[in-house]
Every structure is written in C-alpha cells, then in structure tokens.
PDB file of C-alpha atoms in Angstrom:
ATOM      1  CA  UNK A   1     -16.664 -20.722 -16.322  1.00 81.00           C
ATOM      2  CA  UNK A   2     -16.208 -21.593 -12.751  1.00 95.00           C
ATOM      3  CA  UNK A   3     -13.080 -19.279 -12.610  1.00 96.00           C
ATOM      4  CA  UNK A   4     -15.187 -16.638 -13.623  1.00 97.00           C
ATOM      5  CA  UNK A   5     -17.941 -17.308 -11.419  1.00 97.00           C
ATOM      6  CA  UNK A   6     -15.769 -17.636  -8.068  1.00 98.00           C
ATOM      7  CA  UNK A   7     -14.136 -14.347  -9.393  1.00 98.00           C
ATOM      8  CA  UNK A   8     -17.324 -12.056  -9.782  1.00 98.00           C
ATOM      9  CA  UNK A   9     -18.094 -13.554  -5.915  1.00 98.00           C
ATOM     10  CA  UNK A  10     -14.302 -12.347  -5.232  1.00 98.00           C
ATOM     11  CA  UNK A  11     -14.600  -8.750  -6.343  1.00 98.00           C
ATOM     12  CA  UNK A  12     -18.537  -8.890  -4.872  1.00 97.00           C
ATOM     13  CA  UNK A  13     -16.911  -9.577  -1.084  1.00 97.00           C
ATOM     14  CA  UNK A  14     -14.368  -7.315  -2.060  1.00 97.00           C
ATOM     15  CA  UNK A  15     -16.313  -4.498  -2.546  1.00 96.00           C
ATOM     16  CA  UNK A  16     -19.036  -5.317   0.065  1.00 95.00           C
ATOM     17  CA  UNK A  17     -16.294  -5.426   2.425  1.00 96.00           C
ATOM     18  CA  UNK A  18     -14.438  -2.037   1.927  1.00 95.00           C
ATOM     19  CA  UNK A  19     -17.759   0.229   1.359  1.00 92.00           C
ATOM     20  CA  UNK A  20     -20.120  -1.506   4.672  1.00 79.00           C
ATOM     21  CA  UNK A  21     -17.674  -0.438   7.505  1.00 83.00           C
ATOM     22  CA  UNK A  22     -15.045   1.815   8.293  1.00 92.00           C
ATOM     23  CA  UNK A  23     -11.628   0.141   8.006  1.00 94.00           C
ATOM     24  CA  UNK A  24      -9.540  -0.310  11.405  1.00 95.00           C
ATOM     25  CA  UNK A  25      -5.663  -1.566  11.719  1.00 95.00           C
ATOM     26  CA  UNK A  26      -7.798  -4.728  12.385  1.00 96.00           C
ATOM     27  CA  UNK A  27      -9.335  -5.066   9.276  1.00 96.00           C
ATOM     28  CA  UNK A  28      -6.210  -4.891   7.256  1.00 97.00           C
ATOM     29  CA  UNK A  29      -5.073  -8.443   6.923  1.00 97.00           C
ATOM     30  CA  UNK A  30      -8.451  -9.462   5.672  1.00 97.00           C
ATOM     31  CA  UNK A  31      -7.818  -6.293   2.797  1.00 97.00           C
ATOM     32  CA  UNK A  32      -4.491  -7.985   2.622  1.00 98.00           C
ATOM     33  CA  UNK A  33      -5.579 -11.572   1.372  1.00 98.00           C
ATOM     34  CA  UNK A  34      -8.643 -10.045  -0.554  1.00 98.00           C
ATOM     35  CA  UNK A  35      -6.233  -7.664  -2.389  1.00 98.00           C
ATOM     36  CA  UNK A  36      -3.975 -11.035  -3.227  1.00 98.00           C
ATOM     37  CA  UNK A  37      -6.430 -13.530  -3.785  1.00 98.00           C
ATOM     38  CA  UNK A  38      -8.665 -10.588  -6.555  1.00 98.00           C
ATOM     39  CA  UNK A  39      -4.871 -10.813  -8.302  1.00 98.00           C
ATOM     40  CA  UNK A  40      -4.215 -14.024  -8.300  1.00 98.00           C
ATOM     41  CA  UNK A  41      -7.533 -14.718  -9.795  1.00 98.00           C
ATOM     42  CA  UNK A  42      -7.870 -12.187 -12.286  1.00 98.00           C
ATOM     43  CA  UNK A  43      -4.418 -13.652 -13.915  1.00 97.00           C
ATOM     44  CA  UNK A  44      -6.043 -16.838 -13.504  1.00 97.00           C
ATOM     45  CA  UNK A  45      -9.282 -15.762 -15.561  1.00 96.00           C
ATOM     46  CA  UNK A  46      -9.267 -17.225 -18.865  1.00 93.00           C
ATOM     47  CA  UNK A  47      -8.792 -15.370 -22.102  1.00 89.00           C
ATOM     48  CA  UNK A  48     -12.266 -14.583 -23.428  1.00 85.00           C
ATOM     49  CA  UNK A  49     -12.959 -11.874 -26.342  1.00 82.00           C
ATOM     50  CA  UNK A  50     -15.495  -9.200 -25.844  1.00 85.00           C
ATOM     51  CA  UNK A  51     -18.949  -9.638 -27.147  1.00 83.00           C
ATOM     52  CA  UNK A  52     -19.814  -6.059 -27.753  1.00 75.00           C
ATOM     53  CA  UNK A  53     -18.087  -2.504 -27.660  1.00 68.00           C
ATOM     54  CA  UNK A  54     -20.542  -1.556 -25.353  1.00 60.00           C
ATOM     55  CA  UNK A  55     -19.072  -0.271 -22.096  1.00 55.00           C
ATOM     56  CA  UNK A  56     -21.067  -0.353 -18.728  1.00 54.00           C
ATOM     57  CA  UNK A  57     -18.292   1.720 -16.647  1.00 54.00           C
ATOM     58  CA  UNK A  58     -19.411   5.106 -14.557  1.00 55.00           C
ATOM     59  CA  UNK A  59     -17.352   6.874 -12.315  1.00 54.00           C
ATOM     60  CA  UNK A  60     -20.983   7.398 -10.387  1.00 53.00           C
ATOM     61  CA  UNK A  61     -20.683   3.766  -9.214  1.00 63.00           C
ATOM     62  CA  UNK A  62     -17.395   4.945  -7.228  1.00 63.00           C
ATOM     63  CA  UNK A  63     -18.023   3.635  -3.488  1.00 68.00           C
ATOM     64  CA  UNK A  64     -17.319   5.667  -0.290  1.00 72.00           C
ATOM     65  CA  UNK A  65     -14.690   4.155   1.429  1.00 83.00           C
ATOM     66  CA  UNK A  66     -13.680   5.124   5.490  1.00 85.00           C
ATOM     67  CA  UNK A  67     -10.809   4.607   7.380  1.00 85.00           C
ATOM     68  CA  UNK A  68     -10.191   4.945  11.162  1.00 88.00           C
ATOM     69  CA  UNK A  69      -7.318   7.770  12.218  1.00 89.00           C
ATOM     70  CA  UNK A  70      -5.518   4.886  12.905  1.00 88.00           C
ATOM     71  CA  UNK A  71      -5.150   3.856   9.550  1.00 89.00           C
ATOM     72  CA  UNK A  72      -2.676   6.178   7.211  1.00 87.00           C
ATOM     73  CA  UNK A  73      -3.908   6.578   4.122  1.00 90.00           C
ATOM     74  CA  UNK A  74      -1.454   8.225   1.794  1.00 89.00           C
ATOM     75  CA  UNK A  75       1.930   6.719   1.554  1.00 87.00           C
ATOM     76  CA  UNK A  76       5.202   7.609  -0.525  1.00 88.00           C
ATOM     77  CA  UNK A  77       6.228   5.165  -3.529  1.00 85.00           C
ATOM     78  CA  UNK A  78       8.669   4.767  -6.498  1.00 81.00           C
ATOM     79  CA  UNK A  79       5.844   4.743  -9.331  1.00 72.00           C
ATOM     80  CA  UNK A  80       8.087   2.729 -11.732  1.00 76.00           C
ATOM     81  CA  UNK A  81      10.822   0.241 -10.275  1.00 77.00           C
ATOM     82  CA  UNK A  82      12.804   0.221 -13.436  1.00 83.00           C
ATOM     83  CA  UNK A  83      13.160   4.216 -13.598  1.00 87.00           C
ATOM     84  CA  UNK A  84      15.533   5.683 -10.933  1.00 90.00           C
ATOM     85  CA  UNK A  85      13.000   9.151 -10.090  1.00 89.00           C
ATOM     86  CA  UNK A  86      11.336  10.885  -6.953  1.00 90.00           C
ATOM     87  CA  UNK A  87       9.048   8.990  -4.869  1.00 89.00           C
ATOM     88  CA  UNK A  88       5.219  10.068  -5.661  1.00 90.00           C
ATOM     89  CA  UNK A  89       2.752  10.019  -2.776  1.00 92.00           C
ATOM     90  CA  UNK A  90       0.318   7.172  -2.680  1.00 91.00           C
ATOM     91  CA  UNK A  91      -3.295   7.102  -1.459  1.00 94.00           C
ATOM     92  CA  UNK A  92      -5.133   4.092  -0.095  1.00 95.00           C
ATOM     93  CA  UNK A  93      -8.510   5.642  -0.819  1.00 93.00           C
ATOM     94  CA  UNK A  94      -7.565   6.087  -4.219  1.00 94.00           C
ATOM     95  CA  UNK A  95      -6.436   2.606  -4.323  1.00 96.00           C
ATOM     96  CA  UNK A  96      -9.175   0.805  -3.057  1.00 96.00           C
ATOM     97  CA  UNK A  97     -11.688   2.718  -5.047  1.00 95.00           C
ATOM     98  CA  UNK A  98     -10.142   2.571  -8.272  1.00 95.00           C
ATOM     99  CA  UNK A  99      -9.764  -1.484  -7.793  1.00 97.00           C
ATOM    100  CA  UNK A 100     -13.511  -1.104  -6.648  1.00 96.00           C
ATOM    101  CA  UNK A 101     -14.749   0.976  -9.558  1.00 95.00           C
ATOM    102  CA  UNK A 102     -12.670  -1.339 -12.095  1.00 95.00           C
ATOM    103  CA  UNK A 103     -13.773  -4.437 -10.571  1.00 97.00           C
ATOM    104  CA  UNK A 104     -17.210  -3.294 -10.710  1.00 96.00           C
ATOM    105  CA  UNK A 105     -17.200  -2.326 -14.302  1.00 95.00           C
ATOM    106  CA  UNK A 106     -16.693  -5.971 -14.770  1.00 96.00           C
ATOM    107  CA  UNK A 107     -19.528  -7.203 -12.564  1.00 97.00           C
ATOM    108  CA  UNK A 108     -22.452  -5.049 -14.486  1.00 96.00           C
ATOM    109  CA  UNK A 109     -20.961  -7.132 -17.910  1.00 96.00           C
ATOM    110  CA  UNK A 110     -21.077 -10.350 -15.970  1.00 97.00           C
ATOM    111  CA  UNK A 111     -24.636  -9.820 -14.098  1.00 97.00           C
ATOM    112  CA  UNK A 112     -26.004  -8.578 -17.802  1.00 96.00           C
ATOM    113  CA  UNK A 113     -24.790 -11.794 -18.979  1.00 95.00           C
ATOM    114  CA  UNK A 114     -22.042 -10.375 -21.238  1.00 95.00           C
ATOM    115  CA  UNK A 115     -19.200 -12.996 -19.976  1.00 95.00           C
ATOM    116  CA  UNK A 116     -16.411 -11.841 -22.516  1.00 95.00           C
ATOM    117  CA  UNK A 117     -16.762  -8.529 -21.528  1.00 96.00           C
ATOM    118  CA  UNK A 118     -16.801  -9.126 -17.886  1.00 97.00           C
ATOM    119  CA  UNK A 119     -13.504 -11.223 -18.460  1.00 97.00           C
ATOM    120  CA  UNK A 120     -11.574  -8.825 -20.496  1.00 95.00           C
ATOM    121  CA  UNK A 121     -12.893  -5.625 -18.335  1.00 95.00           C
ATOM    122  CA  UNK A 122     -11.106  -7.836 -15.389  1.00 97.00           C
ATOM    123  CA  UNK A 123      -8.009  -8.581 -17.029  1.00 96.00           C
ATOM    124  CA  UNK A 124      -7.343  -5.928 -19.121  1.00 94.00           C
ATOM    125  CA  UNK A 125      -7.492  -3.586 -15.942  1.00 95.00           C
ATOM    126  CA  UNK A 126      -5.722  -6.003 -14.271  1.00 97.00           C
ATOM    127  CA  UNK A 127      -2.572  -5.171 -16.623  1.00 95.00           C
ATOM    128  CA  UNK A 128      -3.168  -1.831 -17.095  1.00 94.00           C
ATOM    129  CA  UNK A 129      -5.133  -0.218 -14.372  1.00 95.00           C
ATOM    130  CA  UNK A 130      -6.189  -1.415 -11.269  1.00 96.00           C
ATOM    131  CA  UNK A 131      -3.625  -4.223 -10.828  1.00 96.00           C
ATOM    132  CA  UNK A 132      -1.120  -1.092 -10.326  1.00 95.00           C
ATOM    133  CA  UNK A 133      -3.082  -0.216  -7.855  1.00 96.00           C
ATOM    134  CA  UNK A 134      -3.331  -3.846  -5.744  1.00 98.00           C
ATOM    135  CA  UNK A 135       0.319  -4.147  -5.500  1.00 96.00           C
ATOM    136  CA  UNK A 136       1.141  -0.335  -4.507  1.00 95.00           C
ATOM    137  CA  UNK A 137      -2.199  -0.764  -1.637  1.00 96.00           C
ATOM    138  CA  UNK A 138      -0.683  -4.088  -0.690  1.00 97.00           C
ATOM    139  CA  UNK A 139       3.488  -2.911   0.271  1.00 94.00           C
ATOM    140  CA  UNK A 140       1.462   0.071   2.247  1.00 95.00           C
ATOM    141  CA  UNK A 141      -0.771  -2.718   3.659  1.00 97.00           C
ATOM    142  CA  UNK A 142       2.255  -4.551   4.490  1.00 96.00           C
ATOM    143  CA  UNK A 143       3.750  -1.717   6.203  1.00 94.00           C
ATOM    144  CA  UNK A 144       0.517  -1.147   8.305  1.00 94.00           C
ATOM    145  CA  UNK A 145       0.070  -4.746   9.259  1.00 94.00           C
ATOM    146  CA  UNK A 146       3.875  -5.235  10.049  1.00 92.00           C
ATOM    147  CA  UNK A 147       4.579  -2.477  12.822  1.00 86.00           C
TER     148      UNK A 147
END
C-alpha cells in the first residue's frame, strides 16, 4: 500500500500547490513534474476493486485556481490524434481543476479509509478523465516553459 500512500501525498501537494498561490511563468516547471510524476503514479497504482458504490465526488470541492497575465491560459489542440478534425481550444484552468477535483474525489475514499475506492477513483479517471487532461495541460506547459 505504499504506492498508494506516496500517491494520496502526490495529489495532496498537487492540489495544495495550484489552489495556495497564484501561478507565475516561474511556477510552471514545478506544475510540469507534478503533472508527470501524478501520471506516472496513478498507472503505477495497483489494481484494487471498489469496496462500496458509494461515491464521495462534488463539484463543490472544485478549487480556485489563479494565474498571473503572464501565464496563457487557453490554448488550441487536436482533441483526438488519431482523427484528422479542427483544433478545439484548450483551457489550463479547466485542466488543472478537473485533475484537482478528480484527484480529490479519490482522497475523501482514501482519508475515509475506503482504499479500493480511492484506487479505482484514481485510475479509472486516470483512463478516462483527468489523465486527458494531464497530457493536453502538460504540451501547453511545455510550450510555456520552452519560449
């Protein structure tokens, strides 16, 4: 279970770290490796069933998120690689928060002592929600950090 613990501590100093200040140019490699390492370690979590049906997720737990002027927050994408259509515009905010909210969802199972849940709240929004949102934040992260 240490996986699991070192990944609740992940997403807690991820989400500490995007709603306590307002995020600068500066700040953006340390969202970088954050972003990567709250990937990395949710594909790493292992596979655990969940416990109950009981769901602890609330859109009310959504954190408020700044950015400096400096720090463009929408950006233009192709939504799906493998389908040749029009870009769609991005939106940092909207990235970061959704991560935030889904990570969070995971952290109330955890802290209530519901482990499977916690686990398969992470990784099954890691596949089909907020991992979506990690790589399109990190190629406009990229972008930012690489001018």
């Amino acid at each position: 279970m240490e996986k699991t613990q070192n990944f609740y501590n992940l997403a807690k100093e991820y989400c500490c770290f995007i709603a306590e200040k307002e995020i600068t140019v500066s700040d953006v490699p340390t969202l970088i490796e954050l972003l990567m390492n709250l990937y990395i370690m949710a594909m790493n979590l292992p596979e655990l069933e969940p416990e109950t049906n009981d769901s602890s997720s609330s859109d009310s737990d959504r954190l408020l998120i700044h950015f400096d002027k400096q720090v463009p927050t929408l950006y233009w994408e192709v939504f799906n690689p493998y389908v040749q259509e029009e870009p769609v515009c991005g939106d940092l905010f909207d990235d970061l928060s959704d991560i935030a909210l889904d990570v969070k969802n995971g952290m109330k199972e955890y802290e209530a002592g519901r482990i499977g849940n916690a686990v398969f709240e992470w990784k099954n929004g890691l596949n089909s929600h907020w991992g979506h949102h990690i790589v399109d934040a990190l190629r406009a992260l990229h972008t930012i950090r690489s001018r």
